[in-house]
């Protein structure tokens, strides 16, 4: 893969097969026959006419999941049997790497070098990790008197609805599917309207790996229709959601209006990276700051979109970050030389461009921004750095989900922490310092689910990912993710 050229990827893309049917006990059209166009943001061309499901299709998928769960062909088999299927599924993901990488590249505008080297291999690794964890998660024996035995076991919940975003279509799906299925649940997955293709292909690979019918359904459709139907469904036992804070609130409401199902939210972010004045390698810091906000065109929930920097190094660091932003090559995501691809859709691009304009008006100095000259679509947007922004300015409080960095210069460590913690979000944070004592002291004071010290957006399947406040609750990844998809059951034996 690493030796493939732009022409190689173009040739493979020309032969790309795109799935279009929903997956409910196999590939099916929407009951109404309706479809929705999914569009390549880099070209504006329609990739496929995908089944546009509705509430009746959601009912069909939930019913299939319930039948499968009650039948026990997945929910009650030995954990090693589930592990074998998950492992085979991971193997098939790797075997189909080119197709899956191209689907996310073309469907969501993601760089092919990222989807092929990070997203697809990473998804396979997560499937394998949860497969390998299944015979290492134990129940408990509670302390009792001599005539009693109390055991505590983890039980699958039943039918889980997973609603995922468009910025990492394959990986976000696997983040939910791997632990939920490993625990023995059935899952109904609703992919994002803008990027459903890799999820549909993933379902076919799951069936090929041996996942029983009905255990996994993929129901493409709009959030207000399919997402709401799943959120309100009386026979869905839990919803796991990654997306905006506003939609996360809706799922809490849906649960209250229906069966009080569990709702696990990974919502928005407005993460800060704090740079203290003892750092010496400002080139490394500038590289990290740029990567933290401009990776995936800024379409990352944990993107460090606010730079909080102490005065002693502020002027020099800001200059270096601006230079790096200006030098980023924005172009065709199929080209390995591209450093930043398009935003996911024209709609998202227009939203980001409007926020860039507002942010420039609120900043002391604005660098970059706007549509790339001569680009084939308006989805190609230049990175923007906004210096001299007040911490309470709207651009510093609003999740842009695009390549916009606000800069806040502070005088002291205390002020840096106050500014970094000064939004309702608390998903992630970054910290750069050469002083180990300051690293421990300041990282402890930063309110965030993950704090990356002298690195960028630290992440691994072995560590939990999630936040606090308006960023939601619950955790993806690690063994803690199993907590979302299992319930603790006490069985008490009296034998005295």
Coordinates of C-alpha atoms in Angstrom, one line a residue:
X1 CA 0.0 0.0 0.0
X2 CA 2.7 2.5 1.0
X3 CA 4.3 2.3 -2.5
X4 CA 1.1 3.0 -4.4
X5 CA 1.1 6.1 -6.5
X6 CA -1.7 8.6 -7.3
X7 CA -2.3 6.8 -10.6
X8 CA -2.5 3.4 -8.8
X9 CA -5.2 4.8 -6.5
X10 CA -7.1 6.4 -9.4
X11 CA -7.1 3.2 -11.3
X12 CA -8.4 1.2 -8.3
X13 CA -11.0 3.9 -7.7
X14 CA -12.3 3.6 -11.2
X15 CA -13.1 0.0 -10.6
X16 CA -14.6 0.6 -7.1
X17 CA -17.7 -1.4 -6.3
X18 CA -20.1 0.6 -4.1
X19 CA -22.8 -1.2 -2.0
X20 CA -26.2 0.4 -2.0
X21 CA -28.6 -1.8 -0.2
X22 CA -29.4 -1.8 3.5
X23 CA -28.5 -5.0 5.5
X24 CA -31.3 -6.7 7.4
X25 CA -30.9 -10.5 7.3
X26 CA -28.9 -9.8 4.1
X27 CA -28.9 -7.0 1.5
X28 CA -32.4 -5.4 1.1
X29 CA -33.9 -2.3 -0.4
X30 CA -35.8 0.1 1.8
X31 CA -39.5 -1.0 2.1
X32 CA -40.6 2.1 0.3
X33 CA -38.0 1.7 -2.4
X34 CA -36.6 5.1 -1.7
X35 CA -32.9 6.0 -2.2
X36 CA -30.6 8.8 -1.4
X37 CA -27.5 9.9 -3.4
X38 CA -24.2 9.7 -1.7
X39 CA -21.8 12.2 -3.2
X40 CA -18.0 12.3 -3.5
X41 CA -17.1 15.7 -2.0
X42 CA -13.9 15.9 -4.0
X43 CA -15.6 15.7 -7.4
X44 CA -19.3 16.3 -6.7
X45 CA -20.1 13.1 -8.5
X46 CA -22.7 10.6 -7.2
X47 CA -21.1 7.4 -6.0
X48 CA -24.3 5.4 -5.3
X49 CA -28.0 5.6 -4.8
X50 CA -28.2 4.1 -1.3
X51 CA -31.4 2.7 0.3
X52 CA -33.2 5.4 2.2
X53 CA -34.7 3.6 5.1
X54 CA -37.5 4.8 7.4
X55 CA -39.1 3.9 10.7
X56 CA -40.6 0.7 9.3
X57 CA -37.2 -0.5 8.2
X58 CA -35.8 0.3 11.6
X59 CA -38.7 -1.9 13.1
X60 CA -37.7 -4.7 10.8
X61 CA -34.0 -4.5 11.8
X62 CA -34.9 -4.4 15.6
X63 CA -37.2 -7.4 15.2
X64 CA -34.4 -9.3 13.4
X65 CA -32.0 -8.4 16.2
X66 CA -34.5 -9.5 18.9
X67 CA -35.1 -12.8 17.2
X68 CA -31.4 -13.5 16.9
X69 CA -30.8 -12.5 20.5
X70 CA -33.6 -14.8 21.8
X71 CA -32.5 -17.7 19.6
X72 CA -29.1 -17.6 21.4
X73 CA -27.0 -18.5 18.3
X74 CA -24.8 -15.5 19.2
X75 CA -25.8 -14.3 22.6
X76 CA -25.5 -17.6 24.4
X77 CA -22.6 -19.3 22.6
X78 CA -19.2 -19.8 24.2
X79 CA -17.1 -16.6 24.2
X80 CA -14.5 -18.4 22.1
X81 CA -17.0 -19.0 19.4
X82 CA -17.7 -15.3 19.2
X83 CA -14.0 -14.6 19.3
X84 CA -13.4 -16.8 16.3
X85 CA -16.0 -14.9 14.2
X86 CA -14.7 -11.5 15.3
X87 CA -11.1 -12.7 14.4
X88 CA -12.2 -13.9 11.0
X89 CA -14.1 -10.7 10.4
X90 CA -10.9 -8.7 11.2
X91 CA -9.0 -10.9 8.7
X92 CA -11.6 -10.1 6.0
X93 CA -11.4 -6.4 6.8
X94 CA -7.6 -6.5 6.0
X95 CA -8.2 -8.7 2.9
X96 CA -10.6 -6.0 1.6
X97 CA -8.4 -3.1 2.7
X98 CA -8.3 -1.4 -0.7
X99 CA -12.1 -1.3 -1.2
X100 CA -12.8 -0.2 2.4
X101 CA -10.1 2.5 2.2
X102 CA -11.4 3.8 -1.1
X103 CA -15.0 3.8 0.1
X104 CA -14.2 6.1 3.0
X105 CA -11.9 8.2 0.8
X106 CA -14.5 8.7 -1.9
X107 CA -17.6 8.9 0.3
X108 CA -16.2 11.2 3.1
X109 CA -13.3 12.9 1.4
X110 CA -10.7 11.3 3.7
X111 CA -7.1 11.1 2.6
X112 CA -6.4 7.6 1.1
X113 CA -3.1 7.5 3.0
X114 CA -5.1 7.8 6.2
X115 CA -7.8 5.3 5.4
X116 CA -5.4 2.7 4.0
X117 CA -2.8 3.0 6.7
X118 CA -4.7 4.0 9.8
X119 CA -8.5 3.6 9.6
X120 CA -8.9 0.1 8.0
X121 CA -5.9 -1.6 9.8
X122 CA -7.0 0.1 13.0
X123 CA -10.5 -1.2 12.6
X124 CA -9.3 -4.7 12.1
X125 CA -7.0 -4.4 15.2
X126 CA -10.0 -3.3 17.3
X127 CA -12.0 -6.3 16.2
X128 CA -9.1 -8.6 17.1
X129 CA -8.5 -6.9 20.5
X130 CA -12.1 -7.4 21.6
X131 CA -12.0 -11.0 20.3
X132 CA -8.9 -11.6 22.4
X133 CA -10.4 -10.0 25.5
X134 CA -13.5 -12.3 25.7
X135 CA -11.9 -15.1 27.7
X136 CA -10.1 -12.7 30.0
X137 CA -13.1 -10.8 31.4
X138 CA -14.3 -12.5 34.6
X139 CA -17.4 -12.3 36.8
X140 CA -17.3 -11.9 40.5
X141 CA -18.0 -13.9 43.7
X142 CA -19.4 -11.7 46.5
X143 CA -18.5 -12.3 50.1
X144 CA -21.3 -14.2 51.9
X145 CA -22.0 -16.3 54.9
X146 CA -21.1 -20.0 54.9
X147 CA -24.6 -21.1 53.7
X148 CA -24.7 -18.8 50.6
X149 CA -23.0 -18.2 47.3
X150 CA -23.5 -15.0 45.4
X151 CA -22.1 -14.7 41.9
X152 CA -22.1 -11.5 39.7
X153 CA -22.1 -12.0 35.9
X154 CA -22.0 -9.7 33.0
X155 CA -25.1 -10.2 30.8
X156 CA -25.6 -8.8 27.3
X157 CA -28.4 -6.2 27.2
X158 CA -30.2 -7.4 24.1
X159 CA -30.6 -5.1 21.1
X160 CA -28.3 -2.1 20.8
X161 CA -28.7 0.8 18.4
X162 CA -25.5 2.4 17.3
X163 CA -25.6 5.8 15.6
X164 CA -22.3 6.9 14.2
X165 CA -20.9 10.1 12.5
X166 CA -19.4 10.7 9.1
X167 CA -15.8 11.8 10.0
X168 CA -14.5 8.2 10.6
X169 CA -17.2 6.1 9.0
X170 CA -15.5 2.7 9.3
X171 CA -13.6 3.2 12.5
X172 CA -16.5 4.8 14.5
X173 CA -18.7 1.9 13.4
X174 CA -16.2 -0.6 14.7
X175 CA -15.7 1.3 17.9
X176 CA -19.3 0.5 18.7
X177 CA -19.7 -2.9 17.0
X178 CA -16.7 -4.7 18.4
X179 CA -17.5 -4.5 22.1
X180 CA -21.3 -4.6 21.7
X181 CA -21.1 -7.8 19.6
X182 CA -18.3 -9.3 21.7
X183 CA -20.6 -9.1 24.7
X184 CA -23.3 -11.0 22.9
X185 CA -25.7 -8.3 21.8
X186 CA -27.5 -7.8 18.5
X187 CA -26.8 -4.4 17.0
X188 CA -28.7 -2.1 14.6
X189 CA -26.2 0.3 13.1
X190 CA -27.3 3.6 11.6
X191 CA -24.4 5.1 9.5
X192 CA -24.3 8.8 8.8
X193 CA -26.2 10.0 5.7
X194 CA -23.1 11.4 4.1
X195 CA -20.9 8.3 4.5
X196 CA -22.9 5.0 4.6
X197 CA -20.9 2.9 2.2
X198 CA -18.1 1.3 4.3
X199 CA -20.7 0.3 6.9
X200 CA -22.7 -1.5 4.3
X201 CA -19.7 -3.4 3.1
X202 CA -18.6 -4.2 6.7
X203 CA -22.0 -5.9 7.3
X204 CA -21.4 -8.2 4.3
X205 CA -18.0 -9.1 5.6
X206 CA -19.5 -9.9 9.0
X207 CA -21.9 -12.3 7.4
X208 CA -19.0 -13.9 5.4
X209 CA -17.1 -14.3 8.7
X210 CA -20.0 -16.3 10.2
X211 CA -22.0 -13.7 12.2
X212 CA -25.5 -15.2 12.4
X213 CA -28.4 -13.6 10.6
X214 CA -30.1 -10.8 12.4
X215 CA -27.2 -10.1 14.8
X216 CA -26.1 -7.1 12.8
X217 CA -28.2 -4.8 10.7
X218 CA -27.2 -1.7 8.9
X219 CA -30.0 0.8 8.3
X220 CA -29.0 3.9 6.3
X221 CA -31.3 6.9 6.4
X222 CA -31.7 10.3 8.0
X223 CA -31.2 11.0 11.6
X224 CA -34.6 12.6 12.2
X225 CA -36.3 9.5 10.8
X226 CA -34.2 6.4 11.4
X227 CA -32.1 7.8 14.3
X228 CA -35.3 9.0 16.1
X229 CA -37.1 5.7 15.4
X230 CA -34.3 3.8 17.0
X231 CA -34.0 6.2 19.9
X232 CA -37.8 5.9 20.6
X233 CA -38.0 2.2 19.9
X234 CA -39.6 0.2 22.8
X235 CA -37.5 -2.9 22.0
X236 CA -34.1 -1.2 21.8
X237 CA -32.2 -1.8 25.1
X238 CA -29.4 0.8 24.6
X239 CA -28.3 3.5 22.2
X240 CA -24.6 4.3 21.7
X241 CA -24.1 7.6 19.8
X242 CA -21.2 9.7 18.6
X243 CA -22.1 13.1 17.1
X244 CA -23.1 16.5 18.1
X245 CA -24.2 17.6 21.6
X246 CA -27.6 18.8 20.2
X247 CA -28.4 15.4 18.8
X248 CA -27.1 13.7 21.9
X249 CA -29.7 15.7 23.9
X250 CA -32.4 14.4 21.6
X251 CA -31.5 10.8 22.3
X252 CA -31.8 11.4 26.0
X253 CA -35.3 12.8 25.3
X254 CA -36.2 9.8 23.1
X255 CA -35.2 7.4 25.9
X256 CA -37.4 9.2 28.4
X257 CA -40.3 9.2 26.0
X258 CA -40.0 5.5 25.4
X259 CA -38.6 2.6 27.5
X260 CA -35.9 4.4 29.5
X261 CA -33.3 2.7 27.5
X262 CA -29.6 3.3 28.3
X263 CA -28.1 6.1 26.3
X264 CA -24.3 6.4 25.9
X265 CA -23.1 9.7 24.4
X266 CA -19.8 10.8 22.9
X267 CA -20.7 14.3 21.8
X268 CA -19.0 17.5 20.8
X269 CA -15.7 19.0 21.8
X270 CA -13.8 22.3 21.8
X271 CA -10.5 21.0 23.0
X272 CA -7.5 23.2 24.1
X273 CA -3.8 22.6 23.7
X274 CA -1.8 24.4 26.4
X275 CA 1.7 25.4 25.6
X276 CA 3.8 26.6 28.6
X277 CA 6.7 28.9 28.4
X278 CA 9.4 26.4 29.3
X279 CA 9.3 24.5 26.0
X280 CA 12.4 24.7 23.9
X281 CA 11.6 22.7 20.7
X282 CA 9.0 25.0 19.2
X283 CA 9.2 23.3 15.9
X284 CA 8.0 20.1 17.5
X285 CA 5.3 22.0 19.3
X286 CA 4.2 23.8 16.1
X287 CA 4.0 20.4 14.3
X288 CA 1.9 19.0 17.1
X289 CA -0.4 22.0 17.2
X290 CA -1.0 21.9 13.4
X291 CA -1.6 18.2 13.5
X292 CA -4.0 18.5 16.4
X293 CA -6.4 20.8 14.4
X294 CA -5.8 20.2 10.7
X295 CA -5.8 16.4 10.7
X296 CA -8.8 15.1 8.8
X297 CA -9.5 18.7 7.8
X298 CA -10.4 19.5 11.4
X299 CA -13.3 17.1 11.3
X300 CA -12.3 15.4 14.6
X301 CA -14.4 15.6 17.8
X302 CA -11.2 15.7 19.9
X303 CA -9.4 18.2 17.6
X304 CA -7.4 20.7 19.7
X305 CA -9.0 23.7 18.1
X306 CA -7.9 26.3 20.7
X307 CA -4.2 27.1 21.3
X308 CA -3.6 28.5 24.8
X309 CA 0.0 29.7 24.9
X310 CA 2.0 31.6 27.5
X311 CA 3.4 35.0 26.4
X312 CA 7.1 34.0 26.7
X313 CA 6.8 31.7 23.6
X314 CA 3.6 33.0 22.0
X315 CA 4.9 35.2 19.2
X316 CA 7.4 32.7 17.9
X317 CA 5.1 29.8 18.2
X318 CA 2.2 31.5 16.5
X319 CA 4.4 32.5 13.6
X320 CA 5.5 28.9 13.1
X321 CA 1.9 27.5 13.3
X322 CA 0.8 30.1 10.7
X323 CA 3.6 29.0 8.4
X324 CA 2.6 25.4 8.7
X325 CA -1.0 26.1 8.1
X326 CA -0.2 28.1 5.0
X327 CA 2.0 25.4 3.6
X328 CA -0.6 22.6 3.9
X329 CA -1.4 21.1 0.5
X330 CA -5.2 20.9 0.1
X331 CA -6.2 18.6 -2.7
X332 CA -7.5 15.3 -4.1
X333 CA -7.7 12.8 -1.2
X334 CA -6.6 10.1 -3.6
X335 CA -3.3 11.8 -4.1
X336 CA -0.7 10.6 -1.5
X337 CA 0.9 14.0 -1.7
X338 CA -2.3 15.7 -0.4
X339 CA -2.0 16.9 3.2
X340 CA -5.6 17.9 3.7
X341 CA -8.6 16.7 1.7
X342 CA -12.1 18.3 1.3
X343 CA -14.7 18.7 3.9
X344 CA -17.4 15.9 3.9
X345 CA -20.1 17.8 2.0
X346 CA -21.1 21.2 0.5
X347 CA -23.5 21.7 3.4
X348 CA -20.7 21.2 5.9
X349 CA -18.4 23.4 3.9
X350 CA -20.9 26.3 3.9
X351 CA -21.3 26.0 7.6
X352 CA -17.5 26.1 8.2
X353 CA -17.0 29.0 5.8
X354 CA -19.6 31.0 7.6
X355 CA -17.9 30.3 11.0
X356 CA -14.6 31.3 9.4
X357 CA -16.0 34.6 8.4
X358 CA -17.5 35.2 11.8
X359 CA -14.3 34.2 13.5
X360 CA -12.2 36.5 11.4
X361 CA -14.4 39.4 12.6
X362 CA -13.8 38.4 16.2
X363 CA -10.0 37.9 15.9
X364 CA -7.2 40.4 16.2
X365 CA -5.5 38.8 13.2
X366 CA -6.8 36.2 10.7
X367 CA -4.6 34.0 8.5
X368 CA -5.9 31.8 5.7
X369 CA -9.4 30.4 5.4
X370 CA -11.8 30.4 2.5
X371 CA -12.3 28.1 -0.5
X372 CA -9.2 26.9 -2.4
X373 CA -8.8 28.7 -5.7
X374 CA -9.7 26.6 -8.7
X375 CA -10.9 23.6 -6.6
X376 CA -13.4 21.3 -8.3
X377 CA -15.9 21.8 -5.4
X378 CA -16.3 24.3 -2.6
X379 CA -15.6 21.5 -0.1
X380 CA -11.9 22.3 -0.4
X381 CA -11.3 24.8 2.3
X382 CA -7.9 26.3 3.4
X383 CA -6.8 26.1 7.0
X384 CA -7.4 29.2 9.2
X385 CA -5.5 30.5 12.2
X386 CA -7.2 33.2 14.3
X387 CA -5.0 35.1 16.7
X388 CA -6.0 37.5 19.4
X389 CA -9.3 35.9 20.1
X390 CA -11.1 36.5 23.4
X391 CA -11.7 33.2 25.3
X392 CA -15.4 33.9 25.4
X393 CA -15.8 34.9 21.7
X394 CA -18.4 32.8 19.9
X395 CA -15.7 31.2 17.6
X396 CA -13.8 30.1 20.7
X397 CA -16.9 28.5 22.2
X398 CA -18.5 26.9 19.1
X399 CA -17.4 23.5 17.7
X400 CA -16.5 24.3 14.1
X401 CA -15.6 20.7 13.1
X402 CA -13.4 22.2 10.4
X403 CA -9.8 23.5 10.0
X404 CA -10.0 26.5 12.3
X405 CA -7.6 27.3 15.1
X406 CA -8.2 30.0 17.6
X407 CA -5.2 31.4 19.6
X408 CA -5.3 32.7 23.1
X409 CA -2.2 34.3 24.7
X410 CA -2.0 34.1 28.5
X411 CA 0.3 35.3 31.2
X412 CA 0.3 32.6 33.8
X413 CA -0.2 28.9 34.3
X414 CA -3.4 29.5 36.3
X415 CA -4.8 31.7 33.4
X416 CA -3.9 29.0 30.9
X417 CA -5.8 26.4 32.9
X418 CA -8.8 28.7 33.3
X419 CA -9.0 29.4 29.6
X420 CA -8.5 25.8 28.7
X421 CA -11.3 24.8 31.0
X422 CA -13.5 27.7 29.9
X423 CA -16.0 25.9 27.6
X424 CA -18.9 23.5 28.4
X425 CA -17.0 20.7 26.6
X426 CA -14.5 18.4 28.3
X427 CA -13.5 15.8 25.7
X428 CA -9.7 16.2 25.3
X429 CA -6.8 18.5 25.9
X430 CA -3.2 18.8 25.0
X431 CA -0.2 20.1 27.1
X432 CA 3.3 20.9 26.1
X433 CA 6.0 21.5 28.7
X434 CA 9.6 20.4 29.4
X435 CA 9.1 20.4 33.1
X436 CA 7.9 17.1 34.5
X437 CA 6.5 18.6 37.6
X438 CA 4.4 21.1 35.7
X439 CA 3.3 18.3 33.4
X440 CA 1.8 16.4 36.3
X441 CA 0.4 19.5 38.0
X442 CA -1.3 21.1 35.0
X443 CA -2.5 17.9 33.4
X444 CA -4.3 17.0 36.6
X445 CA -6.1 20.4 36.6
X446 CA -7.2 20.1 32.9
X447 CA -10.8 18.9 32.7
X448 CA -10.9 16.4 29.9
X449 CA -11.4 12.7 29.3
X450 CA -8.0 12.5 27.7
X451 CA -5.0 14.7 28.2
X452 CA -2.1 14.3 25.7
X453 CA 1.2 15.5 27.2
X454 CA 3.9 16.4 24.7
X455 CA 2.1 14.4 22.0
X456 CA -1.0 14.8 19.9
X457 CA -4.5 13.3 20.5
X458 CA -3.2 10.2 22.2
X459 CA -5.4 7.2 21.5
X460 CA -5.2 3.4 21.8
X461 CA -7.7 0.6 22.0
X462 CA -6.4 -0.3 25.5
X463 CA -7.4 3.1 26.9
X464 CA -10.9 4.6 27.3
X465 CA -12.1 7.5 25.1
X466 CA -14.8 9.9 26.1
X467 CA -15.4 13.1 28.1
X468 CA -17.5 15.1 30.5
X469 CA -20.0 17.9 30.4
X470 CA -21.3 18.7 27.0
X471 CA -19.0 16.2 25.5
X472 CA -21.1 13.4 26.9
X473 CA -20.4 10.4 29.1
X474 CA -19.6 6.7 28.8
X475 CA -16.4 5.5 27.2
X476 CA -15.5 3.9 23.9
X477 CA -12.5 1.6 23.5
X478 CA -10.8 -0.4 26.3
X479 CA -12.5 -3.0 28.5
X480 CA -14.5 -0.2 30.0
X481 CA -16.5 -0.1 26.7
X482 CA -18.0 -3.4 27.7
X483 CA -19.7 -1.6 30.6
X484 CA -22.0 0.1 28.1
X485 CA -23.2 -3.2 26.5
X486 CA -23.6 -5.4 29.5
X487 CA -25.6 -5.4 32.7
X488 CA -24.5 -6.8 36.1
X489 CA -26.6 -9.8 37.2
X490 CA -26.5 -11.2 40.7
X491 CA -27.4 -14.8 41.3
X492 CA -27.7 -15.8 44.9
X493 CA -27.6 -19.5 45.9
X494 CA -28.7 -20.4 49.4
X495 CA -27.5 -23.9 50.3
X496 CA -27.1 -23.8 54.1

